[in-house]
Structures are given as structure tokens and as C-alpha cells.
Short mmCIF file of C-alpha atoms in Angstrom, two decimals:
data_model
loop_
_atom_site.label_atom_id
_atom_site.label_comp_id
_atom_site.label_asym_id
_atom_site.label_seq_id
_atom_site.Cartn_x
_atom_site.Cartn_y
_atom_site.Cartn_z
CA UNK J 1 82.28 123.67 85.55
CA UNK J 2 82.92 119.99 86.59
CA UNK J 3 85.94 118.55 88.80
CA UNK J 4 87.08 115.41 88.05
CA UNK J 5 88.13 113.90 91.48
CA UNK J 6 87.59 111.80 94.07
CA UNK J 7 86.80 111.87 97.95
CA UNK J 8 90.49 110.27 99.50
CA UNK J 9 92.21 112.96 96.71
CA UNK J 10 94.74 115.69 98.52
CA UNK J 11 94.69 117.31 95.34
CA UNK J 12 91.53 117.33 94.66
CA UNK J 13 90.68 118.44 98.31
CA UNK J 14 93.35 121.53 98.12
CA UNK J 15 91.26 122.44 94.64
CA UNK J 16 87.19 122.09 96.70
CA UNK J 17 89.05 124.42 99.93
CA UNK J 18 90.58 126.87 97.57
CA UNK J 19 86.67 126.56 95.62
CA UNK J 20 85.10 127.06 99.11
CA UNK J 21 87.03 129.50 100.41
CA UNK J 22 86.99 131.78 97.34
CA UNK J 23 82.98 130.71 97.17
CA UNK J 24 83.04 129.28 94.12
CA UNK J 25 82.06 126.09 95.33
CA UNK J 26 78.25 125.76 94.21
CA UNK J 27 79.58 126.74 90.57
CA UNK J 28 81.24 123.58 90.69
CA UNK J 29 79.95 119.99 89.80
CA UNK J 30 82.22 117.27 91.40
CA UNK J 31 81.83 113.96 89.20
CA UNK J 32 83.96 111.19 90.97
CA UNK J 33 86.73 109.94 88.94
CA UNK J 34 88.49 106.60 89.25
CA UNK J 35 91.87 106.68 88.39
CA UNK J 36 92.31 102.66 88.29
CA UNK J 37 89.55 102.40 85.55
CA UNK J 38 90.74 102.75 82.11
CA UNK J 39 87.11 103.09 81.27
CA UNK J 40 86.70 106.13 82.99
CA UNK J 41 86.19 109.09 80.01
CA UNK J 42 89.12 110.58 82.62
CA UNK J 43 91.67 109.62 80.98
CA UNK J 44 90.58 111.27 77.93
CA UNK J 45 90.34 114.39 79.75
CA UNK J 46 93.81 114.15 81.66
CA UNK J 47 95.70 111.59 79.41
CA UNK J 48 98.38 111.61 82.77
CA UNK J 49 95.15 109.46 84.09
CA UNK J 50 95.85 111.80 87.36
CA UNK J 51 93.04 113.76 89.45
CA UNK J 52 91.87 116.65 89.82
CA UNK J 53 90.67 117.79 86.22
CA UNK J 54 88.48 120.91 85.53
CA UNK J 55 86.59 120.80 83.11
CA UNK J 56 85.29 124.20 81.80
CA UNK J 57 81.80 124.63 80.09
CA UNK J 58 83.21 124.86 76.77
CA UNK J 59 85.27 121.83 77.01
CA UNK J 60 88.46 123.24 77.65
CA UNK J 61 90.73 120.54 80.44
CA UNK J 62 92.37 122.73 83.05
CA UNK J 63 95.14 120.97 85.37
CA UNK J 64 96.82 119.84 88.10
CA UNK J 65 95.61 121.30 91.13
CA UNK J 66 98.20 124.81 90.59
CA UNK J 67 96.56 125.71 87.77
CA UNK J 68 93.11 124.68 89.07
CA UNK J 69 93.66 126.80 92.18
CA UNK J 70 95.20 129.56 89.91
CA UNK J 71 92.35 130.09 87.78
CA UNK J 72 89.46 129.30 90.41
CA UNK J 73 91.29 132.78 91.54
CA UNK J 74 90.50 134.57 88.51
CA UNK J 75 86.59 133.88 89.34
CA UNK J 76 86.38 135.45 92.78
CA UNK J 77 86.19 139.00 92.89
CA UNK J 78 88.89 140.28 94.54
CA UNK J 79 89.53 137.36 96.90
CA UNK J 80 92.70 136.03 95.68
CA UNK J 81 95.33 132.98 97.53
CA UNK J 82 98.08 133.84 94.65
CA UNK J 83 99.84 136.94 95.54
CA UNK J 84 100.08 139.05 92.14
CA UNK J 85 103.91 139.68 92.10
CA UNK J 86 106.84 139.93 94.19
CA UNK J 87 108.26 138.18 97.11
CA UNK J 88 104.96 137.20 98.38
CA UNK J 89 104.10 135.25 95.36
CA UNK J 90 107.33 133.03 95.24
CA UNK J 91 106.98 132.57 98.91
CA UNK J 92 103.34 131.28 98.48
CA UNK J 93 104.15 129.47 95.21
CA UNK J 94 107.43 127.74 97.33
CA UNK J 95 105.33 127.06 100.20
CA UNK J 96 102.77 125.21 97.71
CA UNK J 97 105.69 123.42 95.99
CA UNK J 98 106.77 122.43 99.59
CA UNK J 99 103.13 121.42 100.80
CA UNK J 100 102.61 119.68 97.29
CA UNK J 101 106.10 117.15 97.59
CA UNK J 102 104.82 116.19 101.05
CA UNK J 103 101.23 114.57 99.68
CA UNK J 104 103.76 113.11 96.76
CA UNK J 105 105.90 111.44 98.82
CA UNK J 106 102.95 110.20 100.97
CA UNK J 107 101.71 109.03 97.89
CA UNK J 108 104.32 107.02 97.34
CA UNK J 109 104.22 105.16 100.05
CA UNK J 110 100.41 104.96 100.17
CA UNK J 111 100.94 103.59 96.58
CA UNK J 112 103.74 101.18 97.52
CA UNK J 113 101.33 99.26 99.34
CA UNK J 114 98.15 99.71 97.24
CA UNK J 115 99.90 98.58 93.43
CA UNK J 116 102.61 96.22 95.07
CA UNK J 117 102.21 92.37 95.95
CA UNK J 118 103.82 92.07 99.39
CA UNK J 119 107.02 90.54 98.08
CA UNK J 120 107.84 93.81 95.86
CA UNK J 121 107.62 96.59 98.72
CA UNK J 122 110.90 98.08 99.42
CA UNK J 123 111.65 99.52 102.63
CA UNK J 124 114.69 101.45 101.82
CA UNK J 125 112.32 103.37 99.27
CA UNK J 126 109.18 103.74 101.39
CA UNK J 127 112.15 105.27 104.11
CA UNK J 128 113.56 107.80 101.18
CA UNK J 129 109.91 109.17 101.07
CA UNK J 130 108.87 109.61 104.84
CA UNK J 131 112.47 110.97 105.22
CA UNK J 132 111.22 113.75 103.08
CA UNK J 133 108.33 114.33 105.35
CA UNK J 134 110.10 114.38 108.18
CA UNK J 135 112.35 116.78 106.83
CA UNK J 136 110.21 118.72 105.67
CA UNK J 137 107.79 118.78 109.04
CA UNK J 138 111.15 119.59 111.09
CA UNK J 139 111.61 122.65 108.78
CA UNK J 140 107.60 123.64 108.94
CA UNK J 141 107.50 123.22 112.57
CA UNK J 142 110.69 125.64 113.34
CA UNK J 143 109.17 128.12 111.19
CA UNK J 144 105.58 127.81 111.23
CA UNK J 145 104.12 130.16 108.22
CA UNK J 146 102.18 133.09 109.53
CA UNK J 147 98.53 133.14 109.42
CA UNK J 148 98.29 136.56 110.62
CA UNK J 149 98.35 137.83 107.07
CA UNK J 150 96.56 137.26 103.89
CA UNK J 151 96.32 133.30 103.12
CA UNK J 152 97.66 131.86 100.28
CA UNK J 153 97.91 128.36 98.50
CA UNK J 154 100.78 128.09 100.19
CA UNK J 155 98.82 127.52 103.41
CA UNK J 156 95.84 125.54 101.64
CA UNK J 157 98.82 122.95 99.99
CA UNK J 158 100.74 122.42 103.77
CA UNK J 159 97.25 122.42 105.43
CA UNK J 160 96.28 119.86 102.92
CA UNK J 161 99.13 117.99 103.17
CA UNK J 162 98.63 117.57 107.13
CA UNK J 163 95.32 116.66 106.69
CA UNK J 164 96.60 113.73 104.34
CA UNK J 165 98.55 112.87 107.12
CA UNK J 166 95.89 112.36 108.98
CA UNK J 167 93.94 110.29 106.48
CA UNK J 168 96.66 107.93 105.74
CA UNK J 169 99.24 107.57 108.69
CA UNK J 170 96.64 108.06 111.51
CA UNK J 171 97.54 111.79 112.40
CA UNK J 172 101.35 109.82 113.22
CA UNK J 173 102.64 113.14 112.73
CA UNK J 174 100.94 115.44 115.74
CA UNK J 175 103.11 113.83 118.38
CA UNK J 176 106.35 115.11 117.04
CA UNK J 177 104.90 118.41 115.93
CA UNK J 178 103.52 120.13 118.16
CA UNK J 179 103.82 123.55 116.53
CA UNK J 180 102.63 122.22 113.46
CA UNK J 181 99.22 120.85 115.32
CA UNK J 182 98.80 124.19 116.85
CA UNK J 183 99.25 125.97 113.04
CA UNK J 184 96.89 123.62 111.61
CA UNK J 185 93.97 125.48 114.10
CA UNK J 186 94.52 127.93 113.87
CA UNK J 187 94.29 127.04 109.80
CA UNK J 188 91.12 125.66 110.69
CA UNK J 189 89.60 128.32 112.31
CA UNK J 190 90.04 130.34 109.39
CA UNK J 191 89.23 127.92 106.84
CA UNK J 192 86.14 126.07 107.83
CA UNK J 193 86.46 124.28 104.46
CA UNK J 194 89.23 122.34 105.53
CA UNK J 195 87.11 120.53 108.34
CA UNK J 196 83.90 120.12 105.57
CA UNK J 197 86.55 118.29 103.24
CA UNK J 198 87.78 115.75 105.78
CA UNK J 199 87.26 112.35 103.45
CA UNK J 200 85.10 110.23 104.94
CA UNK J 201 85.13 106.58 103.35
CA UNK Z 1 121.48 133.54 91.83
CA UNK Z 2 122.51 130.02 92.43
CA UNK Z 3 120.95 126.73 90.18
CA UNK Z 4 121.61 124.02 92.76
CA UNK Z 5 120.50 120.95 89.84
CA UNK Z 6 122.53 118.03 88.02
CA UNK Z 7 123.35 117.66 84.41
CA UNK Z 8 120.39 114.89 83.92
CA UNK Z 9 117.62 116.42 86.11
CA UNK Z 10 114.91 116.79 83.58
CA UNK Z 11 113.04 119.53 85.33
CA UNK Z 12 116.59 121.25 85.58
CA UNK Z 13 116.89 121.08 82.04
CA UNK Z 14 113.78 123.12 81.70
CA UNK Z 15 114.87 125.67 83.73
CA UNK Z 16 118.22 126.15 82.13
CA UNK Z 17 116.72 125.92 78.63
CA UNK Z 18 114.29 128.41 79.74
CA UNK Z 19 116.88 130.69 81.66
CA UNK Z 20 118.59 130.35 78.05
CA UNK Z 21 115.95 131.66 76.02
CA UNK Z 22 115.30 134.45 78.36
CA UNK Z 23 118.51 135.53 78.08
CA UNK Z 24 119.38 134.88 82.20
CA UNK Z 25 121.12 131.88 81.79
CA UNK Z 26 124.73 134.12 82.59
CA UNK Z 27 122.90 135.29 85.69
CA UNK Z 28 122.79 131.92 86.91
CA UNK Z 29 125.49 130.08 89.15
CA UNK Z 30 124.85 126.33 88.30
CA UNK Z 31 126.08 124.79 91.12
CA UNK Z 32 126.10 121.07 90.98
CA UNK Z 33 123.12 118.91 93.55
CA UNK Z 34 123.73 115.21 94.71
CA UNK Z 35 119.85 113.99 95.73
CA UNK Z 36 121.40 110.77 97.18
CA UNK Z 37 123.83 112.25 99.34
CA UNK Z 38 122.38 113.40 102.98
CA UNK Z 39 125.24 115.40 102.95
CA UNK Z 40 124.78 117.77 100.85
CA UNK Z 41 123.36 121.11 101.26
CA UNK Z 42 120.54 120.48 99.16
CA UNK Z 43 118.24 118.89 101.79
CA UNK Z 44 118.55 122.32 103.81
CA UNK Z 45 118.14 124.23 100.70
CA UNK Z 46 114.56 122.17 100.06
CA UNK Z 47 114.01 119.50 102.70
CA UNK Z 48 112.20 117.45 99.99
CA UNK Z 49 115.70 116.84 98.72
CA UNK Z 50 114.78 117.68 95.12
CA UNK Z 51 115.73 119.59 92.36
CA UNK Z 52 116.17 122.47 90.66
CA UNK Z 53 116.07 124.74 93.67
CA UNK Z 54 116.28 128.79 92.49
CA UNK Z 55 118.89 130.44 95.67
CA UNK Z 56 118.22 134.24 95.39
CA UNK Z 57 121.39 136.88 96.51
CA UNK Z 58 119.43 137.40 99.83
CA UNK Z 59 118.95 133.68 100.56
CA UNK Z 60 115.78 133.02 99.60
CA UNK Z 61 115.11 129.99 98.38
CA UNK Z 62 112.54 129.09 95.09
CA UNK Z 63 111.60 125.57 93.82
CA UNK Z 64 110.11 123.54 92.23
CA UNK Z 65 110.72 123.99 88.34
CA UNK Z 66 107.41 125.81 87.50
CA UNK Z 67 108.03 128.34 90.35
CA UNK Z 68 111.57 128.84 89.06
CA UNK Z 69 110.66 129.25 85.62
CA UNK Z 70 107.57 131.84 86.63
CA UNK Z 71 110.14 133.76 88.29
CA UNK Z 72 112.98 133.79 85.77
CA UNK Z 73 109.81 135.37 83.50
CA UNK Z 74 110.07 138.41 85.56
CA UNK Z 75 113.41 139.63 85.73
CA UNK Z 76 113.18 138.98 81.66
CA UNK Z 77 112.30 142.31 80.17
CA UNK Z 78 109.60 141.57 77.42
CA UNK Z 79 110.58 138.08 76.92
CA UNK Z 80 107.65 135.70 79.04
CA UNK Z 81 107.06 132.27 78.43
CA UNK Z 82 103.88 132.37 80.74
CA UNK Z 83 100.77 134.22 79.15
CA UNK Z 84 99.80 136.89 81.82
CA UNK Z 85 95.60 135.76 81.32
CA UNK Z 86 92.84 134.27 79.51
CA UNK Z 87 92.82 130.95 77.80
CA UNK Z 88 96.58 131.11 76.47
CA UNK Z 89 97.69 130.78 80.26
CA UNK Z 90 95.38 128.16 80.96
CA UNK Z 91 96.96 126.24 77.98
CA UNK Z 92 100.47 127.20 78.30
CA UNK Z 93 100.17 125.60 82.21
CA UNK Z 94 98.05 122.91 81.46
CA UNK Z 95 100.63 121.85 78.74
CA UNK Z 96 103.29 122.18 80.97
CA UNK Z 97 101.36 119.70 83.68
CA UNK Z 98 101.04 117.26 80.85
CA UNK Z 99 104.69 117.75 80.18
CA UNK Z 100 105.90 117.33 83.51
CA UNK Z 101 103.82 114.53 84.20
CA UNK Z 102 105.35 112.68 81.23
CA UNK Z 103 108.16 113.31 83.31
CA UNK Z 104 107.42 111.99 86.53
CA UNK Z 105 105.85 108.69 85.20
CA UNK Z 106 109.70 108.22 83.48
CA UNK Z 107 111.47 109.32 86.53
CA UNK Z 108 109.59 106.20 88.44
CA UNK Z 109 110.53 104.15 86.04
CA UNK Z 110 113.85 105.08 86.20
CA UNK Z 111 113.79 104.59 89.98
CA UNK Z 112 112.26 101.62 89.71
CA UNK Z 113 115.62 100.57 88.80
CA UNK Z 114 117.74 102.33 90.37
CA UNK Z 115 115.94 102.26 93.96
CA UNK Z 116 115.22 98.75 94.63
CA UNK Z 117 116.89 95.28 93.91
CA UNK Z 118 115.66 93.23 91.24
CA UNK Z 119 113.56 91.26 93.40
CA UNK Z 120 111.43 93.94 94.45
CA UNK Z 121 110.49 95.78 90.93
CA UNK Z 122 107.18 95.58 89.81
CA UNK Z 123 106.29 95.37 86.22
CA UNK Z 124 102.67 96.43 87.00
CA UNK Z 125 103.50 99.51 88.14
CA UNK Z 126 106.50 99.89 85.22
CA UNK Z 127 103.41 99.21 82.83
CA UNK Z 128 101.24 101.59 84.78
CA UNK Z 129 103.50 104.63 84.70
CA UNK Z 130 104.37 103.61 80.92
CA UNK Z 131 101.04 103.34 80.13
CA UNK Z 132 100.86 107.23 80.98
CA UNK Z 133 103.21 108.32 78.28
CA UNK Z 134 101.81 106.57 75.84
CA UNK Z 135 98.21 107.80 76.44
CA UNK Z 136 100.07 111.29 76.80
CA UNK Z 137 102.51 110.93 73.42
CA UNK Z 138 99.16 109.92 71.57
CA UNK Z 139 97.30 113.19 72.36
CA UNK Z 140 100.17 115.38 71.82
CA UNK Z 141 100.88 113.49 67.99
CA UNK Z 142 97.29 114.06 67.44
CA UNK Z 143 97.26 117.80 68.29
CA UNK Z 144 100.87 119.14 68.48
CA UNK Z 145 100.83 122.03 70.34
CA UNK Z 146 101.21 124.84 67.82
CA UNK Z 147 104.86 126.60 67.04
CA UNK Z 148 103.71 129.16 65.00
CA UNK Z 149 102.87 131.74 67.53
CA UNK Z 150 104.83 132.92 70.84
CA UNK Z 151 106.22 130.07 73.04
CA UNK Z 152 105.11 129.29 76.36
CA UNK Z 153 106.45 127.20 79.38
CA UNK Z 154 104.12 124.32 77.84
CA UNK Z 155 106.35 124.02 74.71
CA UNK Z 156 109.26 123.96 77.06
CA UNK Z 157 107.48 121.45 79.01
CA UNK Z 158 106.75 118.95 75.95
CA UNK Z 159 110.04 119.32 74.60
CA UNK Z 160 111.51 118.17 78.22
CA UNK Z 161 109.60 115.51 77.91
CA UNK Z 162 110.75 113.92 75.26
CA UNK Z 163 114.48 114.58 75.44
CA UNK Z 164 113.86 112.69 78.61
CA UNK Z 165 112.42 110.20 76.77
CA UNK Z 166 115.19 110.16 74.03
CA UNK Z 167 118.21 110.43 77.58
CA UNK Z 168 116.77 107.02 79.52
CA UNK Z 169 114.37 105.31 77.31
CA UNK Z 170 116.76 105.81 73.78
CA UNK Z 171 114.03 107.26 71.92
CA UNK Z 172 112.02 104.47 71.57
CA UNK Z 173 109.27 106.97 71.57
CA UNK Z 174 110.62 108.35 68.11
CA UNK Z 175 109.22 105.08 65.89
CA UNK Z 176 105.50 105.37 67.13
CA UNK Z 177 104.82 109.51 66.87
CA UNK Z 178 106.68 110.88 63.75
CA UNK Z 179 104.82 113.73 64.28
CA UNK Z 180 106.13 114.75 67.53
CA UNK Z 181 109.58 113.86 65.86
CA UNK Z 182 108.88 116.86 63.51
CA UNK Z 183 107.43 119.02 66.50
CA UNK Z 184 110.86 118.46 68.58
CA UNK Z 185 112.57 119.29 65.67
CA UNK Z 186 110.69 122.26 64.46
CA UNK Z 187 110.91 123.32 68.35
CA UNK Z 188 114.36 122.92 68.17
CA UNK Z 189 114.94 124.88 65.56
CA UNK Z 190 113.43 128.17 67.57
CA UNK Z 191 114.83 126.81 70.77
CA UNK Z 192 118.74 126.25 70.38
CA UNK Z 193 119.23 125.67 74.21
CA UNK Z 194 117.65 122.15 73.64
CA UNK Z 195 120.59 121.03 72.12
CA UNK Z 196 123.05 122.84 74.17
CA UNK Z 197 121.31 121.41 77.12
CA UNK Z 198 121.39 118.03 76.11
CA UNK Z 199 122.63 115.73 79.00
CA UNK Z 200 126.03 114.25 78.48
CA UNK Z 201 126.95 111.95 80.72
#
């Protein structure tokens, strides 16, 4: 199998934990996409131009990350991070959904700087996306999810999404959440992928 | 259960349209989401502000779209639009990336409007998000995902897409891929809740 990706990717990195922790990872060969090339065969494979992509040994183009993740699960015996059914799944799915819109709307801004001539930044929308952050840190941090249980890509998507955090905004985020430092640990000491992942460029 | 979504939300289109065709849609209390407004109860419901959000009887809460539509699947009995395994699931969700990412390269081109003052829009990145759909529309015209068999959430997806297409961009979309044209309408056909889901506003 290949993944499309690249090192700086949140998405990509949720995809090479999940592949880790599940063990898949040595099945997998990462080619390096660049989403600002139009020559890269990427967009061929993900017309959406957008990283990751999987890329199965028959051909077949598996994405975004969810479905990545989901089907990296179907691999590993037995170790699963998508709960089968029940409350447990649309808690983990939510929790994903919530960890996912926090890398989007860093995104955003990280964008709003990289594909924007000084003069076009808008503050008022660069605002609208950290105010989702913060809201959605506030709610995190006053309800840490519990690691005491089965992990699911609930936790790998919010773990991520801290960790992109880091990358882009300088870890700006510990000194107002405290909780959310301590959770991310205790993440860590449980996932030793997430600490193997940290992009380096 | 409680919808909290708008009349033009896109991704709460596919939820109703799917509720619809599952035969849940009377289940559902449709209860009317400002994403501008700080006021409103939305922001507590999902602190990323965004819709549709899924409120269960006992509080919890479910988003995004794909999560909500994964669980509607379950309290319909029989009826799934989500292939339990194998390679139909992988298609049915990859499809539905593809059709949601049509969608969120029109939503920020929409915003790109409606968020900023003239001075600070940026026809690069207007070109860059177009640029998507058309790489996307070209794929799909080439390949239309087939109608013949069962329907999936990737259908549902598609179909999304380009009523989105047809609600802010007037269809222009309809002159270059006649064969998606005959897709919507051949969809439409099986699928009467496109039409009765059609934004009016």
C-alpha cells in the first residue's frame, strides 16, 4: 500500500499513528505528495488535490483520513480504534469530527497566510477560526476524554490536532490548558507513535 | 431527536435527504441553527459552531454529517446507505469524501464573499478552490458512479454536491458535464427527497 502525504500533514500524521499503533506501519510506503504541484500524479489520485491518499495494491484510491483510519482497522487483527456499534462508536466518531474541525480551522489560518499577499488577510476571518479552537479547547479541557479505556480515533484526531498546535502556533495553546497538556501525556505515553510523528522540517 | 441545521447548509441537506430515504425524516425535530450568531445554542451544542449537529433524547450530541448519516443507518431497519465491508464501503466513503470536498471548496468560495470586504478577496485562492471542482466534476463525468445497484452515502454525497453547485454557483456546472446532468437526474428519479429538499430561500 502507498500513502500519499506529506511530513507538516495532520491528516496524514493521524493516518501513520493510527498505521503505527495498529502495526501496520511497515506495510505501508509513504511517497511525499505536494499539494501545490499540479504535476504531482496526486491529483489524479485525489482529484480534491487534498492529502492523505491510500493507495491500495490494486489501484483502488481510499480517502480522507476517516476512511483511511477506518479501513487500516480492518487489517489489524483484532486491534481496532472504531468501536463496532453503539454509543461508543458515535462518541469516538464525534470526538474525531471534533478533533478533525480543530486542524481545519487551523488550517485556515495557516493557509490565510501561506496563499494570501499581505494586503488580502482578514483578521475578522482568521478570529472566526481560532474562536473555534478556543471553543473547542475550553470544552476539551472541562471534560478531558478518558484514556483509561480502549482508545479510539477519537483520541488519535484531538491528540493530532494538539500536536498541530504545536507545529504551527508554537504550543500557544498549553498555557491556557492545562488539563489538556496533562491529557496529551498521558496520550503519549500510550501512543509512542505520536512522539515518532512529530514533523520535523 | 433534534436536527439543529439551516435550510441552505449543504451537508444538512444530506442528512435530511438521507433521513428521507430512510424513512426517519418524521423522527427528526429540525430545529433551525444561526452559525453567525454567538448567541445561539449551537456553539454549546458543537463548539466548532457548525452544522448539522444530530441531539439524541438523552442529550447526546452527534456531528458532523457523515457521523449523522452513519447513525441514522442504524435505527433504519434494512434500509443502509453505508455498505457494512469490503470494497463497496471503501467506495461508498471514498465517494462521499469526494462529494463533500466538492463541497467545502464551494463553501470557501462562498465565504470568500461573504466573510471579508472586497478588498481583501483573493482570486488565487477563488481559482484554487474552483480549480478543485472542476478536476472533481471531470472524474465523476468520466465515470459516473453507477445507479443501477443499491445506493450508498456516496451517491448522496455527489448529488449534494451539485445541487450546491446548481443553489450558489446557478448551475454553471450543468453546460460542461451533460453527463452528470443525466446522473442527477437519473438519481433524482430514485431519490425524491432531492427535490423536496431543495433550498428555497
Amino acid at each position: 500500500m502507498i500513502l500519499r502525504s506529506s511530513i507538516p500533514s495532520p491528516f496524514g500524521r493521524k493516518v501513520k499513528m493510527a498505521a503505527k499503533y495498529l502495526g501496520l506501519y511497515d506495510g505501508l510506503t509513504i511517497e511525499t505528495a505536494d499539494t501545490n504541484n499540479p504535476d504531482d500524479s496526486l491529483r489524479n489520485q485525489n482529484p480534491l488535490g487534498k492529502i492523505p491518499v491510500l493507495i491500495l495494491d490494486d489501484g483502488q484510491k481510499i480517502f480522507d483520513s476517516r476512511v483511511i483510519c477506518e479501513y487500516l482497522d480492518t487489517l489489524a487483527n483484532g486491534k481496532t480504534l472504531h468501536p463496532a456499534t453503539g454509543d461508543a462508536r458515535w462518541q469516538a466518531l464525534t470526538l474525531q469530527s471534533l478533533g478533525d474541525g480543530i486542524v481545519d480551522a487551523a488550517i485556515l489560518q495557516v493557509y490565510e497566510k501561506r496563499m494570501r499577499p499581505d494586503d488580502k488577510r482578514h483578521q475578522d476571518w482568521v478570529d472566526y477560526q481560532a474562536d473555534k479552537i478556543t471553543r473547542s479547547l475550553t470544552m476539551l479541557a472541562a471534560n478531558p476524554p478518558s484514556l483509561t479505556g480502549d482508545l479510539t480515533i477519537g483520541h488519535f484526531a484531538v491528540a493530532c490536532a494538539l500536536g498541530y498546535l504545536d507545529f504551527r502556533f508554537d504550543g500557544a495553546w498549553r498555557a491556557g490548558y492545562p488539563a489538556l497538556v496533562t491529557w496529551l501525556d498521558d496520550f503519549r505515553a500510550r501512543v509512542p507513535a505520536f512522539d515518532t510523528t512529530v514533523p520535523q522540517v
